[in-house]
XYZ file of C-alpha atoms in Angstrom:
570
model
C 125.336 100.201 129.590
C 126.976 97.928 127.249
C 124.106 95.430 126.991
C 121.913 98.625 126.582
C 124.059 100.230 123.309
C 124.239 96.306 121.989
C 120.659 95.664 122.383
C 120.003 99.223 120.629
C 122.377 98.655 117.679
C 120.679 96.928 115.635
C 117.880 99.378 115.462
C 120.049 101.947 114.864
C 121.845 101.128 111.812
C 117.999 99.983 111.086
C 116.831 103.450 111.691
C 119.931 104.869 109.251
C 119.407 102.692 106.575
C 115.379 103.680 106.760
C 116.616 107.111 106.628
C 119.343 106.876 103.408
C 116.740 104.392 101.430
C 113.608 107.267 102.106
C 116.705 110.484 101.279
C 117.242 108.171 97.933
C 113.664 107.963 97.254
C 112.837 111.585 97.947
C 115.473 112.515 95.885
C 115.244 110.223 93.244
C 110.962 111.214 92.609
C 112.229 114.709 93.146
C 114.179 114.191 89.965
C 111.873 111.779 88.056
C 108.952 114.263 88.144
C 111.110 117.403 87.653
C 108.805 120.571 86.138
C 109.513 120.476 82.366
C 107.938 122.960 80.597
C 107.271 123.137 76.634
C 104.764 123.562 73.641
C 102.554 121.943 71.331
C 104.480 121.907 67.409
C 101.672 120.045 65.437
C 99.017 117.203 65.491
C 100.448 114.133 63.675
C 98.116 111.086 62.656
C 96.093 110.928 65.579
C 98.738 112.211 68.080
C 100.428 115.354 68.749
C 104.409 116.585 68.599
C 105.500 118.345 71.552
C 109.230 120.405 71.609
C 110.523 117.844 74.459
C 112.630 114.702 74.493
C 115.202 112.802 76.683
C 117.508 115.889 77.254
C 115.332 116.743 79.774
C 114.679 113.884 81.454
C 111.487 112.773 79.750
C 110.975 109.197 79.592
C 107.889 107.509 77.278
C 104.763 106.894 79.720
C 105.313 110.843 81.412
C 101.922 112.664 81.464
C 101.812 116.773 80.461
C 99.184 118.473 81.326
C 97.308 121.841 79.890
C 96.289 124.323 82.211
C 93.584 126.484 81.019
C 93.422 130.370 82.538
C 90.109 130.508 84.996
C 88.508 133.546 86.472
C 90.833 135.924 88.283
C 91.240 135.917 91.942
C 90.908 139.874 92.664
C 91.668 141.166 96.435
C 88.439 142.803 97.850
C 90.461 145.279 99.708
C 93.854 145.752 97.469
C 92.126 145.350 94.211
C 94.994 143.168 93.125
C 95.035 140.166 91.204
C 96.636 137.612 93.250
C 95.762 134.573 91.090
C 93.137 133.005 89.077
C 91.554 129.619 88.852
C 92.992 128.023 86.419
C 91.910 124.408 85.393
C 93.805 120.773 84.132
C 91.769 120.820 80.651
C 93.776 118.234 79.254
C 96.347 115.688 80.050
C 98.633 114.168 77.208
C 101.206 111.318 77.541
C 104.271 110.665 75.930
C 104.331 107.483 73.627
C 107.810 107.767 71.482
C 110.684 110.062 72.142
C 112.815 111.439 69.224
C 115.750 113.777 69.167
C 114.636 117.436 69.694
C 110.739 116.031 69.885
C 108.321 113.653 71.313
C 105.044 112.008 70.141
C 102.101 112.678 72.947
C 98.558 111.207 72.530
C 95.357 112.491 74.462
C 94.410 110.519 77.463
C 91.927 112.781 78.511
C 90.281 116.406 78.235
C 90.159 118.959 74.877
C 90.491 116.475 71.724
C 91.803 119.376 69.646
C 94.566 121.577 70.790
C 96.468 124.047 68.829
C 100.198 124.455 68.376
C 101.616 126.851 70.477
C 99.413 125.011 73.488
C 101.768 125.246 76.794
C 102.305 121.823 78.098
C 103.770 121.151 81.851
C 104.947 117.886 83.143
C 103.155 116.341 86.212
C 101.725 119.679 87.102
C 97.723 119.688 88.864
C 97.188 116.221 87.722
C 94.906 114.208 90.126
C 96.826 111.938 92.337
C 95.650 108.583 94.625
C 97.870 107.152 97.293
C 96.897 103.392 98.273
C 98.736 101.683 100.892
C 98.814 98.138 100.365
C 101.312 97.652 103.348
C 102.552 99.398 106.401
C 104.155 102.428 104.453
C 102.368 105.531 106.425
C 104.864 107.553 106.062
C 105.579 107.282 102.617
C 103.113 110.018 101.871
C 104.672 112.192 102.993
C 107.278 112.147 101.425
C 106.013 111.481 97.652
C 104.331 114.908 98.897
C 107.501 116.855 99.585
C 109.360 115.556 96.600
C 106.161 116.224 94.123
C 104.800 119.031 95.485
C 102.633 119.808 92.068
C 99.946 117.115 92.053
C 95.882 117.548 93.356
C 95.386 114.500 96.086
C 92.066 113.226 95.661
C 91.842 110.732 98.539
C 93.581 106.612 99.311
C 91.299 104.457 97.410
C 91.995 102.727 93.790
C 88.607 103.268 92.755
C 89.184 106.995 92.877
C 89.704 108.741 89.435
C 93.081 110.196 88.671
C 95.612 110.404 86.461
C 98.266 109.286 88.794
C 97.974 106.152 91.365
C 100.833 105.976 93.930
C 100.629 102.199 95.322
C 103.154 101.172 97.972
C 102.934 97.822 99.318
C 105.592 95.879 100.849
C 108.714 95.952 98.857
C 108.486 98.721 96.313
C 106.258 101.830 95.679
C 105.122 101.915 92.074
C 103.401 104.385 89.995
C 100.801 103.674 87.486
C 98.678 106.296 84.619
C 95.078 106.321 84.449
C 94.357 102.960 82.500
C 96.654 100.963 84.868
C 100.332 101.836 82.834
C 103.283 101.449 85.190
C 104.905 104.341 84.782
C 108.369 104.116 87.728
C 109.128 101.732 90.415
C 111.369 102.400 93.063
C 112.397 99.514 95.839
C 111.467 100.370 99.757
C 114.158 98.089 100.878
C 116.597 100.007 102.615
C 119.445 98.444 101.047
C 118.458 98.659 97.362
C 118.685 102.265 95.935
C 116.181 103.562 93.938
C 116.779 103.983 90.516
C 114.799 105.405 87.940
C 112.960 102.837 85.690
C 110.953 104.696 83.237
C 107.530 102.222 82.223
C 108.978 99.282 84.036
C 109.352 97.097 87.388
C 111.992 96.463 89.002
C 113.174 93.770 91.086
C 115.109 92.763 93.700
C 118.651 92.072 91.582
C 120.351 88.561 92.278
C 123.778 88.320 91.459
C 123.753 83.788 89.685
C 127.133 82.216 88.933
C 128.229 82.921 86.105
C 127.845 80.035 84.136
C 127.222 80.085 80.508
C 124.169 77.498 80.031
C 121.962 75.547 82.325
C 122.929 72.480 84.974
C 120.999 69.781 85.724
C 121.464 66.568 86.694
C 119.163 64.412 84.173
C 116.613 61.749 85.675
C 119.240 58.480 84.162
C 117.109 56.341 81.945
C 118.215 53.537 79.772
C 118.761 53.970 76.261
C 117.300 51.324 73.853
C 118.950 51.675 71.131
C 120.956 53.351 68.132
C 118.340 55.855 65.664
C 116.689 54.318 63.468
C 116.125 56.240 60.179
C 112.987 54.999 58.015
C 111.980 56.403 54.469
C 114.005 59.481 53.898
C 112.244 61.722 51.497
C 113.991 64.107 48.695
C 114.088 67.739 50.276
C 112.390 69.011 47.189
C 109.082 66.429 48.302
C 106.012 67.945 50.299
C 106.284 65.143 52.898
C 108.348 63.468 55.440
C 110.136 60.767 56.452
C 110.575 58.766 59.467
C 113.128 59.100 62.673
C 112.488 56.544 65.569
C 114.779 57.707 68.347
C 114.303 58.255 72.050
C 115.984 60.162 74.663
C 115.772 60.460 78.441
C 113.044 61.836 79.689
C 112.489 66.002 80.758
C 113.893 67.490 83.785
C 112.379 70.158 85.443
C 114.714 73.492 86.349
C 111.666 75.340 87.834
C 108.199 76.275 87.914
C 106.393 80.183 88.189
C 102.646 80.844 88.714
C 101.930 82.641 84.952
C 100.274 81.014 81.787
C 102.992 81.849 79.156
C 102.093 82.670 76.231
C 105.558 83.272 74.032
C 109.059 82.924 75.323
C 112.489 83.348 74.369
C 115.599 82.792 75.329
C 119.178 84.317 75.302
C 123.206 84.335 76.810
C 124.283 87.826 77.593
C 127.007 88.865 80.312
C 127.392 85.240 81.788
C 123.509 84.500 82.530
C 121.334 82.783 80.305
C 117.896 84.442 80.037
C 114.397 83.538 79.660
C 112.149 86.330 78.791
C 108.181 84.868 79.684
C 104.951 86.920 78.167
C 101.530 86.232 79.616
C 98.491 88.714 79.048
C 100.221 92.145 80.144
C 102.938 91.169 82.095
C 107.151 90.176 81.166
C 108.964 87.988 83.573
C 112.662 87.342 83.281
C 114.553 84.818 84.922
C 118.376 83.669 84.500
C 118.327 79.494 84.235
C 121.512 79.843 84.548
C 121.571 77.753 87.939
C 117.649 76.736 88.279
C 115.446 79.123 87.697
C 116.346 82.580 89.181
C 113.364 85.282 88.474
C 115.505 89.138 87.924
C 112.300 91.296 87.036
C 108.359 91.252 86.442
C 107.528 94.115 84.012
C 104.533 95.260 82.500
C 104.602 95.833 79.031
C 104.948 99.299 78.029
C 101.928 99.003 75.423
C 98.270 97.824 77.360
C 97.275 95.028 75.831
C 98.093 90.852 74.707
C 101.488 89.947 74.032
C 101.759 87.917 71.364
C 105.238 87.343 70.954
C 108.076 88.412 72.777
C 112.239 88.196 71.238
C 115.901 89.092 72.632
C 117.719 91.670 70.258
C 121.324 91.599 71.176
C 123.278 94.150 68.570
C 126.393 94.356 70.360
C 128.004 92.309 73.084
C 127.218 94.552 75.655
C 123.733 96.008 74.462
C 120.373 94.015 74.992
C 117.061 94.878 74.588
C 113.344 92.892 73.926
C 110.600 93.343 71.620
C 107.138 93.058 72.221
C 104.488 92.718 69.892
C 101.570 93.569 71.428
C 97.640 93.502 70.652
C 96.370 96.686 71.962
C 93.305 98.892 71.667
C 92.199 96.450 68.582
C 95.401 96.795 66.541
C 99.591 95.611 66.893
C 101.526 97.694 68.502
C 104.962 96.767 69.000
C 107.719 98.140 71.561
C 111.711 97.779 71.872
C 112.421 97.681 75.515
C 115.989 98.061 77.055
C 117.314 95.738 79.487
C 118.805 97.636 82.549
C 119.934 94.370 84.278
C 116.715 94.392 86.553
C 113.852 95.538 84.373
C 113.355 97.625 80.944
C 113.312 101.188 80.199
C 110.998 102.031 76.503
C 113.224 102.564 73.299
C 110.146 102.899 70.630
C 106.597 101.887 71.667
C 103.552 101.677 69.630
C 104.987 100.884 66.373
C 102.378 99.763 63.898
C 104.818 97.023 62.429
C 105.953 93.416 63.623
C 109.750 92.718 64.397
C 111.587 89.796 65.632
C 115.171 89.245 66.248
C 117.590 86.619 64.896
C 120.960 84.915 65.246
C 122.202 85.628 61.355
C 125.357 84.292 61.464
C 125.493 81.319 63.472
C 127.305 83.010 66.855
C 124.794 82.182 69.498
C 123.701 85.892 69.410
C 120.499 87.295 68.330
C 122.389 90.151 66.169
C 119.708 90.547 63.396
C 116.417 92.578 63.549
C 113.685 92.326 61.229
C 110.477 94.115 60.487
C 107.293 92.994 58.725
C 104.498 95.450 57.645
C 101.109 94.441 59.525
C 98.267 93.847 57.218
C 94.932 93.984 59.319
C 93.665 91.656 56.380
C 96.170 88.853 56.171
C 98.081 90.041 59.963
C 101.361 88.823 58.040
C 102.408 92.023 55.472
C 104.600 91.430 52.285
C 107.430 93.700 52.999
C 110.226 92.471 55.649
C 112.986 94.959 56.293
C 115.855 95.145 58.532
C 115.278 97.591 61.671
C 119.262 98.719 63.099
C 119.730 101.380 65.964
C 120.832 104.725 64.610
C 121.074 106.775 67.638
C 118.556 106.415 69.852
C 115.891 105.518 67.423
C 115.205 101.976 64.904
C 115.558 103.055 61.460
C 115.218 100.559 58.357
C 117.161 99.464 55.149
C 115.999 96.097 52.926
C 117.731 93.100 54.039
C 120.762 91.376 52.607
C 119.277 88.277 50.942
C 116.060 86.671 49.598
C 112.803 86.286 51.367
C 109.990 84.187 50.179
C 107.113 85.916 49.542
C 104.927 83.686 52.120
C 108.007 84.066 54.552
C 106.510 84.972 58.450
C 109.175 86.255 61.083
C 107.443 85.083 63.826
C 107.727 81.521 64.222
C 111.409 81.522 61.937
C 114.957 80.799 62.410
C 117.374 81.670 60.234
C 120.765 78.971 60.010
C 122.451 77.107 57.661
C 120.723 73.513 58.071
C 121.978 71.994 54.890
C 125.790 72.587 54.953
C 126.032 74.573 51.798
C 127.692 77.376 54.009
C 124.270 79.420 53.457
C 121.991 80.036 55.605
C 118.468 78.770 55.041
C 114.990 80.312 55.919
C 112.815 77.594 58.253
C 109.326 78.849 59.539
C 105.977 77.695 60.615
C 103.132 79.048 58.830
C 99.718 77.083 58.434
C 100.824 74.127 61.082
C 103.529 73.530 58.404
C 107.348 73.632 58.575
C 109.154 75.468 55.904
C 112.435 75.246 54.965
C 113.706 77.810 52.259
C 117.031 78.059 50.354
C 116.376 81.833 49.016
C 112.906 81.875 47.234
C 113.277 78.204 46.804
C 111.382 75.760 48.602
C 113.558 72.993 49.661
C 111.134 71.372 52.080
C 107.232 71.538 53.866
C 106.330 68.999 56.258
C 103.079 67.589 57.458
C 100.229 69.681 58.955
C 101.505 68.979 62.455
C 103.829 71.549 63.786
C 103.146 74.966 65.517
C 99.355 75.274 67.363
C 100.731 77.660 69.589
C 98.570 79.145 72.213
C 99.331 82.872 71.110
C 97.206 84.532 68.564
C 94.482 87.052 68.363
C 90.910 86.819 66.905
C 89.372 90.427 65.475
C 87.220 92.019 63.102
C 88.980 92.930 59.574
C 87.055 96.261 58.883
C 85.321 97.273 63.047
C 83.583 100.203 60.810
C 82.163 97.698 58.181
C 78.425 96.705 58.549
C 79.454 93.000 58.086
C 81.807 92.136 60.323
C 84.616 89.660 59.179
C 86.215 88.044 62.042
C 90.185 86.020 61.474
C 92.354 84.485 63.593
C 96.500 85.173 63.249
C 99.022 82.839 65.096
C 101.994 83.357 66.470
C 104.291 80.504 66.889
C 106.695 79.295 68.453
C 110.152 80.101 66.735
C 112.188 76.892 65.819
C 115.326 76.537 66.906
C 118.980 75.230 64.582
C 121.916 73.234 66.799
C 123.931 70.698 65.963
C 122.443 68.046 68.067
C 124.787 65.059 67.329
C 127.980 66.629 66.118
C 128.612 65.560 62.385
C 129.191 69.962 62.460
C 125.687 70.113 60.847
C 122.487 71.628 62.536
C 119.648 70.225 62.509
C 115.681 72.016 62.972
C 113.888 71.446 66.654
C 110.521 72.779 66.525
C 107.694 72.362 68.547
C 105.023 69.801 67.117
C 101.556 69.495 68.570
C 98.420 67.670 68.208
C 94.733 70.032 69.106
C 91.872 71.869 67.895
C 91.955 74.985 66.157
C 89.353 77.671 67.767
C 88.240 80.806 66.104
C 87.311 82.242 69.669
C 88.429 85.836 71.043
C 91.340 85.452 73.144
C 92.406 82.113 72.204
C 93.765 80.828 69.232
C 94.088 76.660 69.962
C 93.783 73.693 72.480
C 96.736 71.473 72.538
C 96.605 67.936 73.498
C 99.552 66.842 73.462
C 103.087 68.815 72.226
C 106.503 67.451 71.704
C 109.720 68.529 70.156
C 110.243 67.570 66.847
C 113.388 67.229 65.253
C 114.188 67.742 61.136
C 117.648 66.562 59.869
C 119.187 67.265 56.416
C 121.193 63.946 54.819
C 122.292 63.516 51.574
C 119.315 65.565 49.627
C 116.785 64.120 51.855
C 114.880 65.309 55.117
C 114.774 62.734 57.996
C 112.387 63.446 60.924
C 112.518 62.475 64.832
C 111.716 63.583 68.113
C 113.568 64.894 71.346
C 112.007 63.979 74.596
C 108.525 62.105 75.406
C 105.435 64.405 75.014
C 103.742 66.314 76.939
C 99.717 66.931 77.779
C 100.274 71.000 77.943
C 101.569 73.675 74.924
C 105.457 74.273 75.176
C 105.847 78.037 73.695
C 109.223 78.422 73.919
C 112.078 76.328 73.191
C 116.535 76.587 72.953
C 119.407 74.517 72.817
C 121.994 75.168 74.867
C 125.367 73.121 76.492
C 123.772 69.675 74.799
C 120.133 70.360 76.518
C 116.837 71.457 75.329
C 115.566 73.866 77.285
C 111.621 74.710 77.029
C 108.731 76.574 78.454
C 105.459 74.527 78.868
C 102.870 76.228 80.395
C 99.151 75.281 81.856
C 96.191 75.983 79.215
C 93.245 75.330 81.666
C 94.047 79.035 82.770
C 93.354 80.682 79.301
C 90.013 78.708 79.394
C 89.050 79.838 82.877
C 89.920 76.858 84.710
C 92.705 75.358 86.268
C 96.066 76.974 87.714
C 98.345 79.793 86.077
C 101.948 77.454 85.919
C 104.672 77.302 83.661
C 107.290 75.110 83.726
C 110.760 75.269 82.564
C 112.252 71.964 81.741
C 115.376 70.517 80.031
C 116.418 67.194 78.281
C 119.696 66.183 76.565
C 119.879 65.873 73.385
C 122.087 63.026 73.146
């Protein structure tokens, strides 16, 4: 009897933990597709205003739908109307959430619908459940906790406006065009948490240590730097810096082509936030290279550059600017610890976040207008949180009017005790002391992989097709301790293309390195160079972290990799 109970033991507590995990998730979709009930208030540039927000549990990405009053069902014996059959004539999803309102756009059914229109969350739409594992059951249960949805069948070809796909660690559901809208984890001993527009996964608790370790590949040094021909800062050119450092160390590989990256320290982990085509990955590299969620973005489309926003110790979020639907559209996404949940999204504007005063922490949000003719707008503004939503004031010192705030780092690189503007615009390095230009270098850094190619004017008879770039952002450290930092950017030798989808080949890339000394701008490089695009780079504990990543795969060839690999930088 007691080899019976042991042998039976383990399935028991197996069986109870199946039990809790499929009580949380019953309970938890229960609550995540709640009835909410409300009205139309007005149609607003394309989109409508509905009377519901967060209060009630609505998240961005939630679907409403319009029922429209059918013929009555009328006993044949009774004479009484015991229903009628009434009709899904339009289904509307939520894109921004404000206080006391929401913004909704038309995914599909009546274009035009009048305020006072009765809305209903996740109630008739069409629903498709595809098992991409052994989850029969599961079912089921979505069934009893949303008891509201049509089920049109178990195949993802079907039509619907909601696809329920369980496969073999985590049910997710996704809109009509693909969207994932919740995740929820089917292991046992995770519980299911809501996660609106995001995917989760499995959390893993790293050491908490404060910048990467790695053990460096030893390699002689040959020599002291040499510095050749420093030029004035004021001067259009540059000098010389021969110096050479050990070569790069690998902390870990993942099968994506990145195409932006960024990095940031925030509650003892050091994160690396990785965009490809649709999809966010982010990893702690902490200790190696330790993946803590793979997100979709909450805006369909290209991500062309991707930044860590950090306005308080404790708070982080990431912004996305997307290419979507043939225009920007930009998102701030929350970090839960284990995926994202949707702050704004859709925001016709760029933003990008920066460390402003020097701390290590990406305190400082800023906003430039999109111009479909030039991509790069005029204005630049600070975005700040107030409440729940980004509002904007102008910013506390002088921009150049050719300034870009993707591809820039703001530090003090001079020593003056004032910050200075560097960016990459036109394969060119910038360096800007208020609306003065202090210093450009030669036509030989940036050529990142991320950019879009599109018509100016789609309703024009002429088409006029540009390119826009997004690069790389440079980084500022003090990389041999005289208490002055000096400018590591990512330099690159390719050929420009003015083809859809991508922006440049890259031959070759390397890390340059720019140095201020005694009015004049001395130039080097960290590392050897390598035969693939690096589009992200930090400095962190006396390393230089970066993300290099396989081209061949935006080109239709080759292997999605990127690689995440580290040198000192003394």
């Amino acid at each position: 009897m007691k080899t019976l109970l042991k042998a039976l033991t383990p399935l028991l507590i197996g069986l109870l933990w199946t039990v809790s995990a499929w009580a949380s998730l019953t309970d938890q979709l229960s609550e995540d597709f709640a009835p909410v009930n409300g009205y139309v208030v007005m149609a607003a540039g394309g989109e409508y205003i509905l009377d519901v927000d967060s209060s009630q549990g609505v998240s961005s990405g939630d679907l409403f739908s319009v029922v429209t009053e059918g013929e009555k069902i009328v006993h044949p014996v009774t004479g009484e109307v015991i229903g009628s059959l009434d009709r899904v004539s339009a289904v509307l999803q939520v894109t921004r959430i404000k206080t006391g309102y929401s913004y909704a756009k038309v995914l599909r059914g009546e274009a035009t619908l009048e305020p006072g229109t009765a809305i209903h969350r996740f109630d008739g739409l069409d629903a498709v459940f595809v098992d991409e594992g052994t989850n029969k059951d599961v079912l089921s249960q979505i069934k009893d906790a949303v008891p509201a949805l049509q089920w049109q069948g178990n195949s993802a070809s079907t039509q619907a406006d909601l696809y329920f796909q369980a496969g073999a660690g985590a049910l997710q559901v996704r809109d009509s065009q693909g969207q994932l809208l919740r995740s929820y984890p089917l292991t046992a001993a995770v519980a299911a948490t809501p996660a609106p527009v995001t995917m989760t996964a499995p959390r893993v608790v790293a050491p908490s240590i404060a910048a990467p370790q790695i053990t460096p590949t030893p390699v002689e040094n040959s020599g002291t730097v040499q510095y050749q021909a420093p030029q004035q800062v004021s001067s259009f050119s540059t000098g010389g810096l021969n110096m050479e450092f050990p070569r790069f160390n690998k902390i870990g590989q993942f099968g994506d082509t990145t195409r932006t990256a960024d990095f940031e320290p925030f509650n003892g982990k050091y994160l690396l936030a990785a965009g490809s085509f649709g999809q966010i990955r982010v990893f702690d590299v902490s200790n190696g290279l330790t993946m803590l969620a793979d997100a979709d973005s909450a805006t369909l489309g290209q991500i062309l550059s991707i930044s860590w926003w950090q306005p308080t110790e404790s708070e982080l979020y990431l912004v996305a600017n997307v290419w979507g639907d043939d225009r920007l559209e930009t998102d701030v996404l929350k970090w839960t610890g284990n995926g994202f949940s949707v702050v704004e999204k859709g925001m016709r504007k760029l933003l990008a976040a920066f460390d402003g005063d020097g701390d290590g922490r990406s305190e400082l949000l800023l906003t430039q207008d999109f111009n479909r003719e030039t991509f790069y707008g005029n204005r630049v503004r600070e975005a700040y949180l107030a409440g729940d939503e980004l509002d904007y004031r102008d910013v506390a010192f002088e921009i150049p009017r050719n300034f870009r705030i993707i591809g820039a780092v703001i530090a003090d690189v001079t020593g003056d005790q004032q910050p200075e503007l560097s960016f990459v615009r036109n394969r060119r390095l910038y360096i800007y002391s208020g609306t003065q230009q202090l210093y450009k270098s030669n036509k030989e850094i940036g050529a990142s992989i991320s950019g879009v190619t599109y018509d100016v004017d789609p309703a024009a008879q002429n088409p006029m097709i540009t390119t826009a770039v997004c690069e790389v952002a440079p980084v500022a450290a003090d990389l041999d301790g005289d208490g002055i930092k000096e400018i590591v950017a990512v330099g690159a030798e390719g050929t420009l293309l003015q083809a859809a989808g991508v922006t440049s080949t890259v031959d070759q890339s390397w890390l340059a390195v720019f140095k201020y000394q005694d009015g004049m701008m001395l130039k080097g490089t960290l590392g050897d160079k390598l035969e693939r695009p690096i589009q992200g780079v930090a400095v962190v504990d006396g390393q230089a972290v970066m993300v290099a990543t396989e081209l061949g795969s935006l080109l239709g060839e080759g292997q999605k990799s990127s690689y995440v690999l580290a040198v000192p930088v003394q």
